[in-house]
Tab-separated table of C-alpha atoms in Angstrom:
chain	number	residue	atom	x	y	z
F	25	UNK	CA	146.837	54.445	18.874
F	26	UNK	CA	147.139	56.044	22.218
F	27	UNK	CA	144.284	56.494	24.664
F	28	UNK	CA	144.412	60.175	24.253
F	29	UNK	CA	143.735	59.985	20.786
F	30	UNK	CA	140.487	58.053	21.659
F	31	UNK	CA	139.092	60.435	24.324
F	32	UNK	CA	136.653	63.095	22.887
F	33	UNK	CA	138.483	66.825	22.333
F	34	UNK	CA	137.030	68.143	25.654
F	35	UNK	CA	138.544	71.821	24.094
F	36	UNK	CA	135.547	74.055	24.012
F	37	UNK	CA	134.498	75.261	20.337
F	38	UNK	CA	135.277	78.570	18.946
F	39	UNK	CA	132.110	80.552	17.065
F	40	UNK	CA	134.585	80.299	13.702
F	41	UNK	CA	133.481	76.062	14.174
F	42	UNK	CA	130.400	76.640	14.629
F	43	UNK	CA	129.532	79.276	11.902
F	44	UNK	CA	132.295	77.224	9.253
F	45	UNK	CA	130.520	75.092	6.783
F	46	UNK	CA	129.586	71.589	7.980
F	47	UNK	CA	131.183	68.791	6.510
F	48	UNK	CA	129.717	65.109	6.696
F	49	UNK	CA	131.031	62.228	7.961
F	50	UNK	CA	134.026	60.808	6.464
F	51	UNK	CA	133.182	58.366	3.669
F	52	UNK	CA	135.267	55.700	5.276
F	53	UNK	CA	133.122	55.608	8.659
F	54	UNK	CA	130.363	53.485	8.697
F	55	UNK	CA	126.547	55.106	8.706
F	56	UNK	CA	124.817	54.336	11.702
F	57	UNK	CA	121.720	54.046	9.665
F	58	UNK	CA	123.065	51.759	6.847
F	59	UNK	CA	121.353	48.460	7.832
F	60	UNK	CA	118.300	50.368	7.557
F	61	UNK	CA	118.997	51.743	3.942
F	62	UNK	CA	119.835	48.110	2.782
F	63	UNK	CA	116.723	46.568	3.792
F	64	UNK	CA	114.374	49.281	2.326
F	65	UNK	CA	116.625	48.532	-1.077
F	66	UNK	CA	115.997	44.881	-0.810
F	67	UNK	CA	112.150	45.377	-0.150
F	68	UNK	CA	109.313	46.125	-2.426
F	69	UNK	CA	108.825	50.208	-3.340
F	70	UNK	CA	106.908	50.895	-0.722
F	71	UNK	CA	102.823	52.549	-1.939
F	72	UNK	CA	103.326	56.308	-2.116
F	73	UNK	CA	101.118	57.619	0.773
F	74	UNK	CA	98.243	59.866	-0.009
F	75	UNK	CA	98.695	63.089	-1.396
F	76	UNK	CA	97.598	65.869	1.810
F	77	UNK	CA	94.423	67.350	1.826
F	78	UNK	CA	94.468	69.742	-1.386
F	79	UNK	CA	91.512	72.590	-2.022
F	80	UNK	CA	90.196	72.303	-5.472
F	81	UNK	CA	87.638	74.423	-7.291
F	82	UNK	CA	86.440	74.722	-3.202
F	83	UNK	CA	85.891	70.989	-2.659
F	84	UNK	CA	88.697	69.522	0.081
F	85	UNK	CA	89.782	66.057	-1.586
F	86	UNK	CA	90.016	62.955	1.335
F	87	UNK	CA	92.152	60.207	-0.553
F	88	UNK	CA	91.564	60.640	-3.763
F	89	UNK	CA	88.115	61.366	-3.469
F	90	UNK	CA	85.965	64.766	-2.970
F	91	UNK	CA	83.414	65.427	0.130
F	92	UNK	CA	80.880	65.035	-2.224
F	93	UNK	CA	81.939	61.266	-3.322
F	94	UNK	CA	81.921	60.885	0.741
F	95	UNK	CA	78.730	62.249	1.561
F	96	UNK	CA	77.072	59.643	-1.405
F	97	UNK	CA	79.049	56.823	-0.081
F	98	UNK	CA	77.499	57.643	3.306
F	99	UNK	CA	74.778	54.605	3.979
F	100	UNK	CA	71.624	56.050	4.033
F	101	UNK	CA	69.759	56.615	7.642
F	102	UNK	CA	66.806	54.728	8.632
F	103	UNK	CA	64.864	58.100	8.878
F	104	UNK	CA	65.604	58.564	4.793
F	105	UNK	CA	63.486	57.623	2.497
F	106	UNK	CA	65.156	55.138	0.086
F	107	UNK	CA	66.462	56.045	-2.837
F	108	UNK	CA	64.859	53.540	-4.928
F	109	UNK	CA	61.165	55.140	-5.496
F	110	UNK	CA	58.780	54.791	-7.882
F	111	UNK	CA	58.576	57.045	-10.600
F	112	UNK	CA	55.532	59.826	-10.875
F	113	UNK	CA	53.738	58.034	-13.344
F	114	UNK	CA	53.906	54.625	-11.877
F	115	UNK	CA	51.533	53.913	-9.291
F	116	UNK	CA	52.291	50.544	-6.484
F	117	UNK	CA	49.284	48.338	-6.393
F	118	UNK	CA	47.505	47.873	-2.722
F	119	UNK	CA	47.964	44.437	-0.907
F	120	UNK	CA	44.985	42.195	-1.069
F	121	UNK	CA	42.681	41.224	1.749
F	122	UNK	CA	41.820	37.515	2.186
F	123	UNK	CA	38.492	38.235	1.157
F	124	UNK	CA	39.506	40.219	-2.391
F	125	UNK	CA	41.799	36.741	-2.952
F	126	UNK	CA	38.573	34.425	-2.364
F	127	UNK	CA	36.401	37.080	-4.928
F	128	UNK	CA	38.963	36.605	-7.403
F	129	UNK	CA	39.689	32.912	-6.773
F	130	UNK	CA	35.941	31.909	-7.034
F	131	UNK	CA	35.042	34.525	-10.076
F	132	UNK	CA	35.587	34.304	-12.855
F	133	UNK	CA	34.265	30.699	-12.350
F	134	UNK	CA	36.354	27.733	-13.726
F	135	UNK	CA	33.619	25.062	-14.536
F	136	UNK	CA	34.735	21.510	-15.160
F	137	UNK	CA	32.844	18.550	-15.897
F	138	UNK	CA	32.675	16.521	-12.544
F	139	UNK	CA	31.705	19.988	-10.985
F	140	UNK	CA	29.288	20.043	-14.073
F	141	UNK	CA	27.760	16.474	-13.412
F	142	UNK	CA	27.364	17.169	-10.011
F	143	UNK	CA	25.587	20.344	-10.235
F	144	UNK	CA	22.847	17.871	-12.654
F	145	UNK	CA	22.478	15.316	-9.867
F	146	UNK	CA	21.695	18.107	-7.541
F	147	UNK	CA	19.539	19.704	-9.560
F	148	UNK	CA	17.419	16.309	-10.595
F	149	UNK	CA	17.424	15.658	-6.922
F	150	UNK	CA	16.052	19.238	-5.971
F	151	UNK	CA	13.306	19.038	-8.414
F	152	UNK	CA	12.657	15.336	-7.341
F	153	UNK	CA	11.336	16.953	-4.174
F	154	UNK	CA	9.920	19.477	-4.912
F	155	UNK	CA	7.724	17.339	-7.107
F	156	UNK	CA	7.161	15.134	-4.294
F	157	UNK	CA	6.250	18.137	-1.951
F	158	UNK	CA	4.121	19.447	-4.573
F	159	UNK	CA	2.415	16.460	-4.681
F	160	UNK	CA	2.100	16.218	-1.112
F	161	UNK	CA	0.801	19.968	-0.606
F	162	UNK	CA	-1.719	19.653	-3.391
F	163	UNK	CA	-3.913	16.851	-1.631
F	164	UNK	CA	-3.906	19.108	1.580
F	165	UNK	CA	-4.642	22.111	-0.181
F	166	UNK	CA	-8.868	21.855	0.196
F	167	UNK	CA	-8.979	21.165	3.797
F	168	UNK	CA	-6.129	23.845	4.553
F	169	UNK	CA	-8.408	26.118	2.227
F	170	UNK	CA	-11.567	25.309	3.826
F	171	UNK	CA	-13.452	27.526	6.704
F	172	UNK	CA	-13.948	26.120	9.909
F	173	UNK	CA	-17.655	25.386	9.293
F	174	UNK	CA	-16.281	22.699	6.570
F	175	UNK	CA	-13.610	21.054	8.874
F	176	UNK	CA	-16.223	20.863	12.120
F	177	UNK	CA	-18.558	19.022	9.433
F	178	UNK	CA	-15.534	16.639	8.335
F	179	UNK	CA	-14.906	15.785	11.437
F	180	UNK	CA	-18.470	15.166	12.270
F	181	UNK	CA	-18.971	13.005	8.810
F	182	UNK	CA	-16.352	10.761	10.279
F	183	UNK	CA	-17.633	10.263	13.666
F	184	UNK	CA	-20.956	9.065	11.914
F	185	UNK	CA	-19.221	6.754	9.822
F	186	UNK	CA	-17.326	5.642	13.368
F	187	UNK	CA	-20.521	5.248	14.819
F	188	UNK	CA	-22.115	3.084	12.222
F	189	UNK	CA	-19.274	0.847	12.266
F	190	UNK	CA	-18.960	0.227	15.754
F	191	UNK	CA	-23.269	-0.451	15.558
F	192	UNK	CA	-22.646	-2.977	12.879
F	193	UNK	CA	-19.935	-4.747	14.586
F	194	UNK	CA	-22.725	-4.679	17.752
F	195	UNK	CA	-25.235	-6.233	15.096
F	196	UNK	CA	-23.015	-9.279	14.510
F	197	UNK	CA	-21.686	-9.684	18.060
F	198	UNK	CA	-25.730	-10.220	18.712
F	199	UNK	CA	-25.977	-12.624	15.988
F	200	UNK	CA	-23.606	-14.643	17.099
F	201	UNK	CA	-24.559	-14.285	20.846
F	202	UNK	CA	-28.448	-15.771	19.471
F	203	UNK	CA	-26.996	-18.801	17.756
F	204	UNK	CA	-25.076	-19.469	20.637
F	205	UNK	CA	-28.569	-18.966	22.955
F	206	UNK	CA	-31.150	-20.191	20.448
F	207	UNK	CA	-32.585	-23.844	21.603
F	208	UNK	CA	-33.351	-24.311	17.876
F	209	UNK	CA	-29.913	-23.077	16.132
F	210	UNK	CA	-30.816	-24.917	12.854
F	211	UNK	CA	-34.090	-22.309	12.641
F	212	UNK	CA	-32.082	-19.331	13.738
F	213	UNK	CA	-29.495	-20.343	11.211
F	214	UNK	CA	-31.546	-20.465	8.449
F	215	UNK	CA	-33.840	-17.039	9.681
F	216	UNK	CA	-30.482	-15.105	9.175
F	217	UNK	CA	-29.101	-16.932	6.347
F	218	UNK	CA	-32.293	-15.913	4.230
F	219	UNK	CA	-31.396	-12.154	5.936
F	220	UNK	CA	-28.155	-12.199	4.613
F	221	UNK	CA	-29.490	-13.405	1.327
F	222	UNK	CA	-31.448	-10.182	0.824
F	223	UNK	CA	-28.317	-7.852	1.768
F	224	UNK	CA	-26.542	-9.625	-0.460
F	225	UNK	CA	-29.170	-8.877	-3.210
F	226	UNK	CA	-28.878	-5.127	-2.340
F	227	UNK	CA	-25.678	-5.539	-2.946
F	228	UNK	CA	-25.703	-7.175	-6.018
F	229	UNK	CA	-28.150	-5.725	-7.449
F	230	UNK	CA	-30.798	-8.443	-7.847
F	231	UNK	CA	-33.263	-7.076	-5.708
F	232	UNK	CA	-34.877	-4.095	-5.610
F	233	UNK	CA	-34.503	-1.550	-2.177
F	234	UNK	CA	-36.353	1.165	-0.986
F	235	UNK	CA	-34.910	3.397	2.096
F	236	UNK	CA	-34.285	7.340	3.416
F	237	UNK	CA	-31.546	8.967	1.276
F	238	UNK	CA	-30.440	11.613	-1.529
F	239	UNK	CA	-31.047	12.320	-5.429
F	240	UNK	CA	-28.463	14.404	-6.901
F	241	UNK	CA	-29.295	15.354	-10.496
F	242	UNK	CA	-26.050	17.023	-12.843
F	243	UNK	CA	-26.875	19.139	-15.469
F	244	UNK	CA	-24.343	19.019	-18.315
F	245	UNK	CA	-25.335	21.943	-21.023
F	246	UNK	CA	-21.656	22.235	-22.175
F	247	UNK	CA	-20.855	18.207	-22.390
F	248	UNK	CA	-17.818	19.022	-20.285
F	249	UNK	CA	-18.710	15.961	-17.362
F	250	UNK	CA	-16.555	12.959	-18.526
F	251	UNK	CA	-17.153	9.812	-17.069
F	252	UNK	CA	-14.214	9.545	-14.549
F	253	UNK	CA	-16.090	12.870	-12.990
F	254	UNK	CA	-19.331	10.002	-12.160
F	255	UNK	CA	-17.146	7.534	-11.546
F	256	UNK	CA	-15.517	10.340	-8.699
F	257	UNK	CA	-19.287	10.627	-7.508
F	258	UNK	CA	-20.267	7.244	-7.033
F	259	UNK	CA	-16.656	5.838	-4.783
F	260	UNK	CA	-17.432	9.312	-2.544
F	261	UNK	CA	-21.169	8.382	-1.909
F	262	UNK	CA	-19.905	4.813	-1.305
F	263	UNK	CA	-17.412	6.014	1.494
F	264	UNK	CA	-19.793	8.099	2.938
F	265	UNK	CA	-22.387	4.278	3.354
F	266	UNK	CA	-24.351	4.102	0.230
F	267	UNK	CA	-25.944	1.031	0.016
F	268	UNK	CA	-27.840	0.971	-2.616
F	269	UNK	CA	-27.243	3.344	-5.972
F	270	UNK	CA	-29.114	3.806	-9.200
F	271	UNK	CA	-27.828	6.252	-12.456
F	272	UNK	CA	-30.574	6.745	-14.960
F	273	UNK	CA	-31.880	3.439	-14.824
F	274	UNK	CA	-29.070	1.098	-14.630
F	275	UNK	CA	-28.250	-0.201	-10.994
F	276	UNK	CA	-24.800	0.457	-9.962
F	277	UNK	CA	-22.392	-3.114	-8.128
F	278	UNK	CA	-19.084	-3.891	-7.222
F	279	UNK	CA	-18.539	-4.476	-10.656
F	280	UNK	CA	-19.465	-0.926	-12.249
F	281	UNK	CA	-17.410	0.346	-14.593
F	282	UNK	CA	-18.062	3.704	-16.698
F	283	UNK	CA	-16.538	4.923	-20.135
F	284	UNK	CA	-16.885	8.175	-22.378
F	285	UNK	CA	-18.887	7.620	-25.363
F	286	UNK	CA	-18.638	11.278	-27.257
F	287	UNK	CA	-20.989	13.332	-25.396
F	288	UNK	CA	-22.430	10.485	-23.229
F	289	UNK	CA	-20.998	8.124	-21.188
F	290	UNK	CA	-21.632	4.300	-20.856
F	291	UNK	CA	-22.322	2.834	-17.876
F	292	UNK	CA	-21.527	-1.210	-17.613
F	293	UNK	CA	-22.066	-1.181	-21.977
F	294	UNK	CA	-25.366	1.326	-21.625
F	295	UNK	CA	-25.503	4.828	-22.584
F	296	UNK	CA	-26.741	7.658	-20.922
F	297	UNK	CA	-26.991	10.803	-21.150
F	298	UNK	CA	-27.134	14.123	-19.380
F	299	UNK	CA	-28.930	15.085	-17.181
F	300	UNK	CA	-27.036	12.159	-14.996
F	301	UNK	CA	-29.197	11.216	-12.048
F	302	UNK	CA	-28.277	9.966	-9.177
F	303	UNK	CA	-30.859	7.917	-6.892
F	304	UNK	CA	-28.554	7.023	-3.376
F	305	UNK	CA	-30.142	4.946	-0.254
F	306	UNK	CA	-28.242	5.875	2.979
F	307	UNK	CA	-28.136	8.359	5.713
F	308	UNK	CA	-28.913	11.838	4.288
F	309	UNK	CA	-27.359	13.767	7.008
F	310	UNK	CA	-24.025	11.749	6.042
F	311	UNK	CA	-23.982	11.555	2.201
F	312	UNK	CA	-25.196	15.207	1.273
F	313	UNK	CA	-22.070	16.296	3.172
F	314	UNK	CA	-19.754	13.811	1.048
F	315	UNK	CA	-20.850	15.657	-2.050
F	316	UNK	CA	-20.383	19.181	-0.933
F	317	UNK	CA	-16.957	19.179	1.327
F	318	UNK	CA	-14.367	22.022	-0.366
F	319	UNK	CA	-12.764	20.158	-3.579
F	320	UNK	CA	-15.526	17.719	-3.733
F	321	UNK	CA	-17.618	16.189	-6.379
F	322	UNK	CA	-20.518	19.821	-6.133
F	323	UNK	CA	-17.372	22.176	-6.368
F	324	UNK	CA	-15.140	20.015	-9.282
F	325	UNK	CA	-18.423	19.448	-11.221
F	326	UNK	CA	-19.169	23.355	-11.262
F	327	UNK	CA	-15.851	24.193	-12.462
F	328	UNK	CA	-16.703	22.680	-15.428
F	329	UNK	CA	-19.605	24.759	-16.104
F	330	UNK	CA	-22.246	21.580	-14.560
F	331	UNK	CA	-25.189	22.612	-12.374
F	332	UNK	CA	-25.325	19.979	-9.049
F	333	UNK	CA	-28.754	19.683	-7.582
F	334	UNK	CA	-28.798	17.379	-4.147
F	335	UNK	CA	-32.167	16.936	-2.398
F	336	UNK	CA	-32.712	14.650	0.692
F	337	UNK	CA	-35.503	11.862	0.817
F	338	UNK	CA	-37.008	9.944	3.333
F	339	UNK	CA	-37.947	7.134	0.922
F	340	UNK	CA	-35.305	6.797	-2.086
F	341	UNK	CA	-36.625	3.380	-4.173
F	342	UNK	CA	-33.634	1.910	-6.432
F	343	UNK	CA	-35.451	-0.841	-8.488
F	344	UNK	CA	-33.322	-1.344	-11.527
F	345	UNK	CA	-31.937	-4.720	-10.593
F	346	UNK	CA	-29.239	-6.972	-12.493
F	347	UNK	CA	-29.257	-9.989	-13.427
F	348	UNK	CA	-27.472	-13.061	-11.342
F	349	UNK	CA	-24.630	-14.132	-12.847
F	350	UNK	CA	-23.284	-17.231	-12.267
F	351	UNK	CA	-19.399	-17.014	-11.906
F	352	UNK	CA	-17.369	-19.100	-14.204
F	353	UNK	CA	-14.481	-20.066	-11.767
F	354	UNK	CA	-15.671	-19.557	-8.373
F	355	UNK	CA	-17.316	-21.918	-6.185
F	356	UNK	CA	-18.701	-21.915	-2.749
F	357	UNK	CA	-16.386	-23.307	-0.473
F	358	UNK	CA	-18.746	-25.709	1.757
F	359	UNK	CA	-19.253	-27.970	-1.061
């Protein structure tokens, strides 16, 4: 083939080409797009793209699905409420305080039995003291009841029974300063040993004594004084310095002891009966006090229905004496 044949016509085209039909390539050239064509054969069908945007019953569809399936696929804003919400008829319950948790963690209580057998041991020790503080309270109670006329009188009791004290330990402090000073101890020895005899008979009982003091008569219409109501009377007069006491004839010792017999009472095995009087050699001004301080022997005698009558002496004589008993076991220790 010659090289004309190969150069392009360069013979411009007539309107009859151009308007003629158009034919296609021959079939024996080669398409330029034929590689193309033979890989989209050999390749999977390719995913047929989505259908354009189509206008149906006035609702644009996007892919298969409306505007509306978009706009409910939109995530909700955070200015939205959700759209989970309770129903009407459900109400949410309120959070609870710390202190509404406590309330309903301590009540309804949940008892068990250590919580039980402690709550016992607290409650036997609660009423332990308040027995004991009872107690206590109950032996103040008359001087915390009493007017200040009573107290100043207390207090004045006790400075006399200071004072006679200290002028007894004076009396033997002299004693002993004479036997140490007497030219003839032996004499002064025996002057006070025959002294000391007769207090010792006062004491016991085996000789008669005669002094200042009180007689305090009780009279018992009702039979209501028991014996431990004397027996009260005679250990105050003693701690306010009786030294010599006398109850309807039978002389009253160390030894004394009293016992209800019915309506009477028996005093060391003899009975006597009301009225109960009382003959008592000491200081008036110290034993009539004794008797009448608030809770005493006057005041716990006329609660039960008991008239006291105390009257001051200048010369009280107690002349019941006992007799001298010789003790069984005892024996002087200078033998």
């Amino acid at each position: 083939m010659s090289n004309q044949d190969e150069r392009p016509d360069s013979r411009p085209h007539t309107d009859e080409q151009d308007s003629g039909p158009q034919q296609g390539p021959p079939e024996n050239l080669p398409l330029r797009d034929e590689p193309a064509h033979r890989l989209r054969k050999e390749l999977p069908e390719e995913v047929p793209a989505p259908s354009p945007r189509t206008e149906q019953g006035g609702r644009t569809e996007q892919g298969g699905h409306t505007e509306q399936d978009a706009r409910t696929e939109q995530p909700a804003r955070a200015d939205q409420p959700s759209a989970v919400s309770a129903s009407p008829g459900e109400t949410s319950e309120p959070a609870l305080t710390g202190r509404q948790r406590l309330v309903n963690g301590l009540w309804p209580p949940r008892v068990t039995r250590a919580q039980l057998i402690v709550a016992l041991l607290l409650f036997g020790l609660g009423f332990g003291l308040a027995v004991q503080v009872a107690s206590n309270s109950n032996s103040d109670s008359a001087l915390r009841g009493a007017r200040q006329e009573d107290l100043v009188r207390i207090l004045d009791e006790l400075d006399d029974r200071t004072q006679r004290l200290e002028d007894e330990k004076q009396g033997l402090d002299k004693q002993r300063q004479e036997l140490e000073n007497s030219s003839n101890q032996a004499q002064e020895a025996r002057k006070q040993t025959v002294e000391k005899e007769k207090q010792l008979g006062i004491l016991a009982g085996t000789v008669a004594a005669q002094g200042p003091g009180i007689t305090m008569t009780i009279e018992d219409t009702k039979g209501t004084v028991q014996a431990d109501m004397l027996l009260d009377a005679i250990q105050e007069l003693r701690a306010a310095g009786a030294e010599a006491i006398q109850v309807n004839g039978v002389r009253v010792v160390a030894g004394t002891y009293l016992t209800d017999s019915g309506k009477s009472v028996d005093v060391d095995g003899n009975k006597i009966t009301a009225p109960y009087r009382f003959k008592v050699i000491g200081k008036p001004q110290d034993l009539e006090p004794a008797l009448n301080i608030p809770g005493g022997v006057v005041q716990t005698l006329e609660k039960e229905q008991a008239t006291v009558a105390v009257e001051r002496s200048d010369k009280i004589v107690v002349d019941a004496l006992r007799a001298v008993k010789r003790p069984d076991y005892a024996r002087s220790s200078s033998q």
